[in-house]
Coordinates of C-alpha atoms in Angstrom, one line a residue:
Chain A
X1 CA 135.0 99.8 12.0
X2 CA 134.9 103.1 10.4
X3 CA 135.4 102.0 6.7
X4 CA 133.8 105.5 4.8
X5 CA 135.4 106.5 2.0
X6 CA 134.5 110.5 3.4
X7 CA 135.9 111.7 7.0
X8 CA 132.6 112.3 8.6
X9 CA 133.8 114.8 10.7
X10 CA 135.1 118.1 9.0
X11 CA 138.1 119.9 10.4
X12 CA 138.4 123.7 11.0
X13 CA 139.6 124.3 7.3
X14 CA 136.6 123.1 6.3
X15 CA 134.7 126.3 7.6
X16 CA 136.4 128.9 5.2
X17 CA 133.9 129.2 2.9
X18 CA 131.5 130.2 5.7
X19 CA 133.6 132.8 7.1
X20 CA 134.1 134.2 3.5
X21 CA 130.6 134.8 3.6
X22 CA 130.6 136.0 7.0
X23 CA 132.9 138.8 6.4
X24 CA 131.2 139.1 3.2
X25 CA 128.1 139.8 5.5
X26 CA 129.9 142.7 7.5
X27 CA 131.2 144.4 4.3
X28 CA 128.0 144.8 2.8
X29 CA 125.8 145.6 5.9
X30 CA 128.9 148.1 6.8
X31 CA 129.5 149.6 3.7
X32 CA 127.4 149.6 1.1
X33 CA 124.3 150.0 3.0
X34 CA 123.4 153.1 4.4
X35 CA 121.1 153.7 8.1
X36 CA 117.8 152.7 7.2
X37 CA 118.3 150.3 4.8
X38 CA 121.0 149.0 7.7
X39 CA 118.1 148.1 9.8
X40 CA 117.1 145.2 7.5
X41 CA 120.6 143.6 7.6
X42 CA 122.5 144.8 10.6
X43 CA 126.0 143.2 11.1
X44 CA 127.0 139.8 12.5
X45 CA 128.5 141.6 15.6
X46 CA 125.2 143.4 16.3
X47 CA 123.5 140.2 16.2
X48 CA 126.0 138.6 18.6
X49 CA 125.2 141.3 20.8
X50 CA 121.8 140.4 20.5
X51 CA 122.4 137.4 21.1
X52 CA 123.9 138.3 24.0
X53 CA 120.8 140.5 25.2
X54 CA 118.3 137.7 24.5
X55 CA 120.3 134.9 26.5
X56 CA 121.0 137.2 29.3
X57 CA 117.4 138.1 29.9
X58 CA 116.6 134.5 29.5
X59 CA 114.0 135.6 26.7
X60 CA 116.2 133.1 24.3
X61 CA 115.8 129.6 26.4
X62 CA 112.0 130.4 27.5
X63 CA 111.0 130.4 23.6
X64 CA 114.0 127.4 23.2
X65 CA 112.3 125.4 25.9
X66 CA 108.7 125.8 24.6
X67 CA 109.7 125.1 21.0
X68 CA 111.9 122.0 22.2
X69 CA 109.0 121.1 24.8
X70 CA 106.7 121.3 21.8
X71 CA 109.1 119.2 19.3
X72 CA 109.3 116.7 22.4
X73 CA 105.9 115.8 23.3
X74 CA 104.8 115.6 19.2
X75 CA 107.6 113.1 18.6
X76 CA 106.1 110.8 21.3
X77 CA 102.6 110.5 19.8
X78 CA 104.5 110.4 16.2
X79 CA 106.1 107.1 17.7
X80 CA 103.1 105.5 17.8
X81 CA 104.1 105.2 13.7
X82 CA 106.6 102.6 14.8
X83 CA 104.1 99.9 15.9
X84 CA 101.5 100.9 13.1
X85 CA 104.5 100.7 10.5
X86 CA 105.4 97.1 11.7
X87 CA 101.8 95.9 11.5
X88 CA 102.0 97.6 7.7
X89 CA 104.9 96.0 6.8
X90 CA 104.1 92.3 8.4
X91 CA 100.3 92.0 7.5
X92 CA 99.5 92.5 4.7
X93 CA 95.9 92.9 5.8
X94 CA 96.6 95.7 7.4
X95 CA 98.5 97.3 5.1
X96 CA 95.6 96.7 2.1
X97 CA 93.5 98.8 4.8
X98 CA 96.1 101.8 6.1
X99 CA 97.4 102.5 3.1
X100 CA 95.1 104.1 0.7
X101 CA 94.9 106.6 3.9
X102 CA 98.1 106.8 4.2
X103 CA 98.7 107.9 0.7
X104 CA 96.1 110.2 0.7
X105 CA 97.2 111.9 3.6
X106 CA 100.7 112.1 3.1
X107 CA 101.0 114.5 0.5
X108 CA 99.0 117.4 2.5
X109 CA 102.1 119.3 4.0
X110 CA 101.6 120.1 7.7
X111 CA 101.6 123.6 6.8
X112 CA 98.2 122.9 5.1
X113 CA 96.8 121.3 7.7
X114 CA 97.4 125.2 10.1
X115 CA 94.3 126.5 9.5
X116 CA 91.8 123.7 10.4
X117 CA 94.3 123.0 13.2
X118 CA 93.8 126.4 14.6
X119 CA 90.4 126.5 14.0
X120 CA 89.9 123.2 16.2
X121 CA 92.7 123.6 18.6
X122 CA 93.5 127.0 19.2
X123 CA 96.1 129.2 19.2
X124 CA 99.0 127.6 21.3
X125 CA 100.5 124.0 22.6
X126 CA 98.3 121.7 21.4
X127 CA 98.0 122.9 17.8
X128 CA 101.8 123.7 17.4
X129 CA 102.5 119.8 18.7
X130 CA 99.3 118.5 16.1
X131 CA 101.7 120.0 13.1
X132 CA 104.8 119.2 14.2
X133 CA 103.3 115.5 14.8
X134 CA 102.0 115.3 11.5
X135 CA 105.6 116.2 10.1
X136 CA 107.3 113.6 12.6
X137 CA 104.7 110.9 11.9
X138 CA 105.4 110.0 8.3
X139 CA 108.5 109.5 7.7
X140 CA 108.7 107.6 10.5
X141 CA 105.8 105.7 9.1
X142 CA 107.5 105.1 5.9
X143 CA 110.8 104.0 6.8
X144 CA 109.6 101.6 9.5
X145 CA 107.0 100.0 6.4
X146 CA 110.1 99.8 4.3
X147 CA 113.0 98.8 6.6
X148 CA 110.0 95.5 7.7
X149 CA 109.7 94.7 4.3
X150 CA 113.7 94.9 4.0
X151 CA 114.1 92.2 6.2
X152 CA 116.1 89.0 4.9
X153 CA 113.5 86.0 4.5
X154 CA 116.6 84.1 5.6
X155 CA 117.1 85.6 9.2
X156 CA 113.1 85.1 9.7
X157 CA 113.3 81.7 8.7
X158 CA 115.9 81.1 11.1
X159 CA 114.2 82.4 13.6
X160 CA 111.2 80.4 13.2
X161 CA 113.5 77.0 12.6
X162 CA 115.1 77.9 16.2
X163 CA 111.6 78.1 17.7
X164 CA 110.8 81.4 17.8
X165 CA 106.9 82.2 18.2
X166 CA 104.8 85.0 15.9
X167 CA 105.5 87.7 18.6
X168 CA 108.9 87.2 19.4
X169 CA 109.9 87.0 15.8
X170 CA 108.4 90.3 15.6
X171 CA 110.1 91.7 18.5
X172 CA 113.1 89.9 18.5
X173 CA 114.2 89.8 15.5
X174 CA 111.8 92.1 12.5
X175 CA 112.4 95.3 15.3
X176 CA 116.4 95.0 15.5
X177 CA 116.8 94.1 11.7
X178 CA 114.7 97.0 11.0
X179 CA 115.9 99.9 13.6
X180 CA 118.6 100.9 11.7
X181 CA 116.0 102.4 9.1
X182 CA 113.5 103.1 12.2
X183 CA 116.5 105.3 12.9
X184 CA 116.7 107.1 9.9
X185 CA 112.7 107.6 9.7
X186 CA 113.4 109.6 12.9
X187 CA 116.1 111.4 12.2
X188 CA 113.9 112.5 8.9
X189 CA 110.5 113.1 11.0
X190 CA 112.2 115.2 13.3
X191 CA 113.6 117.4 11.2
X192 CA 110.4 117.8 8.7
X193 CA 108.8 118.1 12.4
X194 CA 111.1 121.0 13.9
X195 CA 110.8 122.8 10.0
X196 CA 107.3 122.5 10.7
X197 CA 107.5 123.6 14.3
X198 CA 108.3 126.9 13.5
X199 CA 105.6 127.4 10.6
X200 CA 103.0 126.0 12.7
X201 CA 105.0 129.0 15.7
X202 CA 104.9 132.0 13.5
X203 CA 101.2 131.8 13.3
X204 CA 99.8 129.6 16.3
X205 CA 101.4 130.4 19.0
X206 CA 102.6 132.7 21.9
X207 CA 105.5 131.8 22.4
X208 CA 108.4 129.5 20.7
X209 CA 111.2 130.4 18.7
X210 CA 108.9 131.0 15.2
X211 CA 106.7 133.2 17.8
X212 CA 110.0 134.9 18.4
X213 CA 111.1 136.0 15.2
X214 CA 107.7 137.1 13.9
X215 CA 106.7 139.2 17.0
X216 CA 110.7 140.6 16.3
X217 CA 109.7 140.9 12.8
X218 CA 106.4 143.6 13.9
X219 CA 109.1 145.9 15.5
X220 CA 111.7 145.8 13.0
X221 CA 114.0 144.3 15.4
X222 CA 116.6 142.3 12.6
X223 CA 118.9 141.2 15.2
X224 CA 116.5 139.8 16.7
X225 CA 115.2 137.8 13.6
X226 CA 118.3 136.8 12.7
X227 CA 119.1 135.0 16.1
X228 CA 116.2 133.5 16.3
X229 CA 116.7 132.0 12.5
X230 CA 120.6 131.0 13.8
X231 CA 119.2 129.0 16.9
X232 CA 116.6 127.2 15.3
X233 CA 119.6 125.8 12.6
X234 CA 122.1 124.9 15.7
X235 CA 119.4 123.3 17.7
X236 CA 118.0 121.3 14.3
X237 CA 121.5 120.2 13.7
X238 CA 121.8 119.3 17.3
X239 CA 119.4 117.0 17.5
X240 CA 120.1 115.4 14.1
X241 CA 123.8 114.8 15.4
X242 CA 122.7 113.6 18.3
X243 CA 120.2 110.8 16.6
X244 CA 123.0 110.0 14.6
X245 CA 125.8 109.5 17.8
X246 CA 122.8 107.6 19.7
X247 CA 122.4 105.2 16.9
X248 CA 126.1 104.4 15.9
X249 CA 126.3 103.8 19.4
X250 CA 123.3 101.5 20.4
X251 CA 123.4 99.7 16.5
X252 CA 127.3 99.0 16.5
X253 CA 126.7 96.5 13.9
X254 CA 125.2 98.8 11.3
X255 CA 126.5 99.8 8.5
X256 CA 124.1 102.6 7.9
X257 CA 125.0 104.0 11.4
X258 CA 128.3 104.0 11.3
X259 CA 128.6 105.1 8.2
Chain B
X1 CA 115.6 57.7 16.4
X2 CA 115.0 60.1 13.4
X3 CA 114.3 58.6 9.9
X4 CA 113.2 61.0 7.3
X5 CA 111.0 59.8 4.9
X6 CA 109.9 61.3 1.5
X7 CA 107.5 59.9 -0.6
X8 CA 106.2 60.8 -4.1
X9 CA 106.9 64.4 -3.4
X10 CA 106.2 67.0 -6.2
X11 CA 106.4 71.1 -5.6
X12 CA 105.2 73.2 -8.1
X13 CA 105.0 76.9 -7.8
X14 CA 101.7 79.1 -8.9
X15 CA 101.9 82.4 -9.8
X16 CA 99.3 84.9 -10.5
X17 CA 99.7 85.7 -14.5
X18 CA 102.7 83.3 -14.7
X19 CA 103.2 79.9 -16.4
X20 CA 103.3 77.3 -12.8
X21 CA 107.0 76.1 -12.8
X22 CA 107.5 72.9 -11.8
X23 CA 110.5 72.4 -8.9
X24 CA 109.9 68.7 -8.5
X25 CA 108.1 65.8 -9.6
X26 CA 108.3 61.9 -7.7
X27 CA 110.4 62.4 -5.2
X28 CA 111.0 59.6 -3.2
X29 CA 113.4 58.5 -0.7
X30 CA 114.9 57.8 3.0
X31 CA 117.4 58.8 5.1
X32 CA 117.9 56.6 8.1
X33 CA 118.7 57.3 11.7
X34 CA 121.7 59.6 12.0
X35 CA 122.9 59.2 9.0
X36 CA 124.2 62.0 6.5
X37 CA 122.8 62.4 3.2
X38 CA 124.0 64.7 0.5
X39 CA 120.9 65.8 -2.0
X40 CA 123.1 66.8 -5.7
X41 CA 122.3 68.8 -8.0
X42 CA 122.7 71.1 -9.9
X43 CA 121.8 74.6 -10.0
X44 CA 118.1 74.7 -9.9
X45 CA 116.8 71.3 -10.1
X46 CA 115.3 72.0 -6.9
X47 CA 117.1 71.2 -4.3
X48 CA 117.0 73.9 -2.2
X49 CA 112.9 73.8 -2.5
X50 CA 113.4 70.2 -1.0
X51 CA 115.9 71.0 1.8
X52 CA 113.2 74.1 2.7
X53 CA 109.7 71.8 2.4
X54 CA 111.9 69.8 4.5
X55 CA 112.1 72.5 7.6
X56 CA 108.3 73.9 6.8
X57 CA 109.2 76.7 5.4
X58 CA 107.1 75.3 2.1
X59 CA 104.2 73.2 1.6
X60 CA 104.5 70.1 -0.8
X61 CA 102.0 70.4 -3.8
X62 CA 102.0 66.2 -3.5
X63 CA 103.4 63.8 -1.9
X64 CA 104.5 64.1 1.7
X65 CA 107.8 64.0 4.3
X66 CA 107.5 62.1 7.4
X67 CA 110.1 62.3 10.1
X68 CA 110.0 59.5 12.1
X69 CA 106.7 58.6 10.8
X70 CA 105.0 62.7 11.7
X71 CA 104.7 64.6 9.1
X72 CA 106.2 67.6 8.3
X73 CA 104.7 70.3 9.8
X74 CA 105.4 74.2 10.7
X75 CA 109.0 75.1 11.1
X76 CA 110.5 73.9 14.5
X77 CA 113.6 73.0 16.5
X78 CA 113.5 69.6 15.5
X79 CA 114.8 70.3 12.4
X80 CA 117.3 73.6 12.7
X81 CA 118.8 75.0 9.1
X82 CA 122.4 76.2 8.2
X83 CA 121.9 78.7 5.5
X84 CA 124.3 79.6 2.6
X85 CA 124.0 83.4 3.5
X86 CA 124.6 82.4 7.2
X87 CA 121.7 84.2 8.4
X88 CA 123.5 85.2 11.5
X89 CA 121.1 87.8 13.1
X90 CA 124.1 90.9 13.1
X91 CA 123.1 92.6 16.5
X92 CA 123.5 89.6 18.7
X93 CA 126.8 88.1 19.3
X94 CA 128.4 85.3 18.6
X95 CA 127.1 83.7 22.1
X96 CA 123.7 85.5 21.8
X97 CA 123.3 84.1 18.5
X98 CA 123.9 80.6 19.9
X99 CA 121.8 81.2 22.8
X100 CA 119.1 82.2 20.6
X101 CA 117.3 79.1 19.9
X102 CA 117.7 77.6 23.8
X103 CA 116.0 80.7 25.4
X104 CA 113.0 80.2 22.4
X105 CA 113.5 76.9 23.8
X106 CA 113.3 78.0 27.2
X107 CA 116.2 76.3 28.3
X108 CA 116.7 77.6 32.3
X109 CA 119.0 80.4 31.4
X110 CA 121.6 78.8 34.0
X111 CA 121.8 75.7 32.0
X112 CA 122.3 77.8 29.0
X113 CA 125.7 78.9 29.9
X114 CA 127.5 75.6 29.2
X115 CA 125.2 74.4 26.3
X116 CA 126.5 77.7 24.4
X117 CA 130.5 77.2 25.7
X118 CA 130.0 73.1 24.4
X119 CA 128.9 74.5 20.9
X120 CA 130.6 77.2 20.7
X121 CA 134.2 75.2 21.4
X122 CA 132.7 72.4 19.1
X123 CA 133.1 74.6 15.8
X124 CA 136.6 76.1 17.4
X125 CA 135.5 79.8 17.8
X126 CA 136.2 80.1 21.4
X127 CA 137.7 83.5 22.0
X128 CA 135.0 84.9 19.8
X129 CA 132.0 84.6 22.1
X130 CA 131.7 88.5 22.4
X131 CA 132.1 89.4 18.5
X132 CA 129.7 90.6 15.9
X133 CA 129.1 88.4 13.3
X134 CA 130.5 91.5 11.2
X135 CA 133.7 91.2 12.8
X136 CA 134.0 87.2 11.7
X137 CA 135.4 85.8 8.6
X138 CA 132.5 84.0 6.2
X139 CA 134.2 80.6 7.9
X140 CA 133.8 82.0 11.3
X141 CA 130.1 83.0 10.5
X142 CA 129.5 79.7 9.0
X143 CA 131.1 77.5 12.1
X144 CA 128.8 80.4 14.3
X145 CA 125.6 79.2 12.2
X146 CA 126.3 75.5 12.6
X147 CA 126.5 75.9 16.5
X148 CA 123.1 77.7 16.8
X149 CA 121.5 74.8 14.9
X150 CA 123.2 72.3 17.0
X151 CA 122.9 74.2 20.0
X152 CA 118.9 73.3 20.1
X153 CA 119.7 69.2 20.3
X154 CA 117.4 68.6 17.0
X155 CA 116.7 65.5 15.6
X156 CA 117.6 66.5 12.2
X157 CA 120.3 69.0 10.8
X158 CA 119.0 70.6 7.2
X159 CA 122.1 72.5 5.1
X160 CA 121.8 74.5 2.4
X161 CA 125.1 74.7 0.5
X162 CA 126.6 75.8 3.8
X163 CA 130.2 76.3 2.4
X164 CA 129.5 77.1 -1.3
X165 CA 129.9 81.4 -0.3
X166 CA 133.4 80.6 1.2
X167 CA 136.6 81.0 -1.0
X168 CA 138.1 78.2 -2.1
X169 CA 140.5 77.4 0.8
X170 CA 137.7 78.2 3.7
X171 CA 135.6 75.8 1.7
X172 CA 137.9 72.7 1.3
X173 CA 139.5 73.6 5.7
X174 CA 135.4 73.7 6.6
X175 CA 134.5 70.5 4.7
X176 CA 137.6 68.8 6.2
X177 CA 136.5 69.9 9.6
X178 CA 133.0 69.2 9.1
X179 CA 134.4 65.5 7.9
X180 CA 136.3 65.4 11.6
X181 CA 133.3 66.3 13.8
X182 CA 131.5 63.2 11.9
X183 CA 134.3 60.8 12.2
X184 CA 135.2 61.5 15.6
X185 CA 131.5 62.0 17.5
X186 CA 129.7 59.8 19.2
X187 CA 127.7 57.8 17.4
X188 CA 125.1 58.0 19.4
X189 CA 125.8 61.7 19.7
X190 CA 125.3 62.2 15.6
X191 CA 122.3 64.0 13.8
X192 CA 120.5 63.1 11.0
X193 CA 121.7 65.3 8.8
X194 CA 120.7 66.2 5.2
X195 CA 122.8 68.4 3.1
X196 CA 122.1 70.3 0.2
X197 CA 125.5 70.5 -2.9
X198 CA 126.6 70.8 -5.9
X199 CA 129.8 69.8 -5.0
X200 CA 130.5 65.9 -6.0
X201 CA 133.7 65.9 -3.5
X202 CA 131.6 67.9 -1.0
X203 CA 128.8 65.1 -1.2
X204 CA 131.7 62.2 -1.1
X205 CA 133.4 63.6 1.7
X206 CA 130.6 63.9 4.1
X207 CA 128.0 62.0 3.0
X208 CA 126.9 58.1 4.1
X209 CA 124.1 58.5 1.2
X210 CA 124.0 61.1 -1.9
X211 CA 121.0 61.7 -3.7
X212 CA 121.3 62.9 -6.9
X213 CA 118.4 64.7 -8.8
X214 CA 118.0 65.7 -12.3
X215 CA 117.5 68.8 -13.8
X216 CA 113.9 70.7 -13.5
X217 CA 111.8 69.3 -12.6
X218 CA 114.2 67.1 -10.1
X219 CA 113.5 63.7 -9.9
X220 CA 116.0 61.0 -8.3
X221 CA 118.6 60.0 -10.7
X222 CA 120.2 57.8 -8.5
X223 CA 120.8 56.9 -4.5
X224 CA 124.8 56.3 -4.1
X225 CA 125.9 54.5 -0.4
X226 CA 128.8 55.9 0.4
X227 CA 130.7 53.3 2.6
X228 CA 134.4 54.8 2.0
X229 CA 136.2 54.6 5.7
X230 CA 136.5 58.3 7.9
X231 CA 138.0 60.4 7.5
X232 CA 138.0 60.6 4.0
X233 CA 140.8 61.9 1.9
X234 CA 140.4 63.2 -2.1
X235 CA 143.2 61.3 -2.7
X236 CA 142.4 58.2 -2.2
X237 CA 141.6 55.8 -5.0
X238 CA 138.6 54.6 -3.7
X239 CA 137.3 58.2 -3.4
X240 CA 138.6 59.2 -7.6
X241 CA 137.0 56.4 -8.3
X242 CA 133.5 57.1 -7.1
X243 CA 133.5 60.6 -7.8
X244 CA 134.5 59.1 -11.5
X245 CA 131.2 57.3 -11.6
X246 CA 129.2 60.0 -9.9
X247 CA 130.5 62.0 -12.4
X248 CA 129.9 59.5 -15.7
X249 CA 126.3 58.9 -13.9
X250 CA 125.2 62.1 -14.2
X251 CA 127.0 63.4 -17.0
X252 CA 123.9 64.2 -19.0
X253 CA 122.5 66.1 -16.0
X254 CA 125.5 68.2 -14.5
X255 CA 128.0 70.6 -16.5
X256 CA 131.4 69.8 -15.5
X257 CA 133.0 71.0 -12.6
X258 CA 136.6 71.6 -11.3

């Protein structure tokens, strides 16, 4: 049922301007500058051999895993957003109470929240995952609030005609009508999350890929930098593509998922 | 045995920092035991507020609705709703969507099966059990909606303006069909059914009883038996005629329509 207007998938042309820039890259870093200033932008292939040194020692998918590990266990606690968002968007009750924290909370960026973080938790795991949390949880929040309240009256109201109690209204039918913008709210937190995995990394932490280019950063090592910039934008766009496969896949019916 | 009865009912709506609007005022009449009864109107006199204090979606501000002498409550499966938007829940099946109400219903899921298959092969969409509603024609989503409502056994059948978001051509095939399945049912086997149109013919074709209500606030302008034989066919004279005096009746109330 794939009725966009765009291809959603880009062919091999489409990555022209990229290797413009690419070569673009080599000239420059070959030509133009000279040895030392050379160390601050060395050439693609000297990063690919980087690359190469830092997956081959394993350095690489230690940090990877840590950082992922991280990313992982702050999106669980962040889905507790999911039943709190319902409860916002259903009761209005509830919502009267959460909100005004909500909205006062929201606007702090989890970069501000680093300091008192490390100051409370430490340097390591459990701060790192407190950021990244706090970047997952609202926009999860949010959209699940908004895709509730998006729910047509009508297919509640048939629901309840048909016999359907309080709970299983809720569960049956206001958590399907509002996945498909559930979906998006994770998509979103995960990515504000994984951005602020690597803030939170740079200064918290031992290890990780934001450990990994700062401590690279110390000893000048470029390369280094530069790989560990390239694999945190593969793995974020990983794991937004994947979100995006799992939900056209498990919400067929969505437009917004296929789309 | 399910006799709806309305008496003296008035709905008026209350805003905060909004003049109360008035939907209707001294409403009063019956529909008896399996029978099908249009309510016509048009556009706003309030129909559609009746047809949803009818299922408990909305309280009455006076007055009250009885069915078979209880009245109205919450919303339950005694009284299932066709909607005009269909309100097909779009990540269930066709089936699923049928089954819906039997397993709130808690029909033994083995007995399910063939309650879902009668309905479903009722409204002609056999073959479609495993489609998405978003894979169906408005028609087919229509036909799905009236086989989940019917699908519970209720005592009464609520519709609001069922066909009026089909094309022209969907409508008129639907309203025949819908004209078949009361002609050729069991007696015994028939709802009490009350529809919701602004559709004269719609109200002829279908209906034993049409009530028709004036503009806002609605009030009853006139009960109309409608004892023409079934099937019924727009062409017959007896049929013009009627819709004639339907028409001439409420001249003042409706503007014309095709």
């Amino acid at each position: 049922m794939q009725t966009g207007v765009r291809p959603r998938l880009y062919g091999v042309g489409s990555l022209g301007l990229l290797a413009v820039i690419v070569l673009g890259w080599w000239a420059v870093s070959t030509y133009l500058l000279d040895k030392t200033t050379r160390a601050l932008l060395p050439p693609p292939q000297d990063v690919v051999k980087a690359a190469w040194e830092l997956a081959r020692s394993g350095e690489l998918w230690t940090h990877l895993r840590d950082s992922i590990k991280r990313e992982a266990v702050a999106f669980l606690w962040a889905t507790s957003a999911i039943p709190l968002g319902i409860a916002m968007g259903w009761w209005r009750a509830v919502e009267e109470q959460v909100d005004p924290l909500v909205e006062v909370l929201r606007p702090v960026p989890p970069l501000a929240w680093i300091p008192l973080s490390i100051l409370w938790f430490g340097v390591g795991d459990t701060q790192n995952q407190f950021i990244i949390f706090l970047g997952c949880f609202f926009p999860i929040l949010l959209n699940t609030i908004a895709g509730v309240k998006g729910v047509e009256p009508n297919l509640v109201r048939a629901a309840r005609c048909l016999g359907a109690s309080e709970g299983r209204i809720l569960w049956r039918v206001v958590l399907r009508a509002a996945m498909p913008q559930i979906i998006t709210g994770v998509r979103v937190g995960l990515g504000v999350g994984w951005m602020a995995l690597v803030a939170a990394e740079l200064v918290g932490a031992n290890s990780g890929l934001g450990f990994l280019i700062n401590d690279a950063r110390t000893v000048l090592r470029t390369d280094y930098v530069i790989v560990g910039m390239a694999t945190i934008g593969v793995v974020g766009l990983a794991i937004d593509s994947a979100i995006r496969a799992a939900g056209a896949k498990l919400l067929p019916w969505s437009r917004a998922m296929t789309r | 045995m399910s006799r709806v009865a309305i008496s003296h009912l008035g709905k008026t709506f209350a805003e905060a920092g909004h003049d109360p609007v008035e939907a209707l005022r001294d409403v009063s009449f019956e529909v008896a035991d399996r029978e099908f009864c249009s309510i016509l109107g048009h556009s706003g006199c309030g129909k559609t507020t009746l047809l949803m204090m009818l299922a408990g979606f909305e309280q009455p501000s006076a007055g009250s609705i009885a069915v078979d002498g209880q009245p109205v409550g919450a919303p339950t499966w005694q009284r299932t709703v066709v909607f005009q938007d269909y309100a097909l829940f779009p990540w269930m099946t066709v089936e699923d969507n049928v089954a819906f109400g039997l397993e709130m219903k808690q029909v033994a899921a083995a007995e399910r099966g063939a309650i879902v298959a009668r309905n479903i092969a009722l409204v002609g969409l056999q073959g479609f059990e495993r489609r998405y509603p978003h894979q169906l024609s408005g028609g087919m989503k229509q036909r799905v909606s009236i086989a989940r409502a019917l699908a519970v056994d209720p005592a009464v059948l609520l519709m609001d303006e069922p066909f009026a978001a089909l094309d022209a051509q969907n409508r008129s095939r639907m309203q025949e069909e819908m004209g078949r399945i009361l002609a050729s049912a069991d007696p015994q086997a028939r709802k009490t059914m009350v529809l919701v149109t602004h559709s004269i013919e719609e109200a002829i074709l279908l209906s034993d009883q049409i009530v028709v209500l004036t503009r806002r606030p609605g009030r009853v302008k006139a009960e109309i038996r409608v004892d023409l034989p079934r099937p019924r066919s727009e062409l017959d004279p007896a049929f013009i005629a009627m819709k004639r005096r339907i028409r001439d009746l409420i001249h003042d109330e409706f503007e014309i329509e095709a």
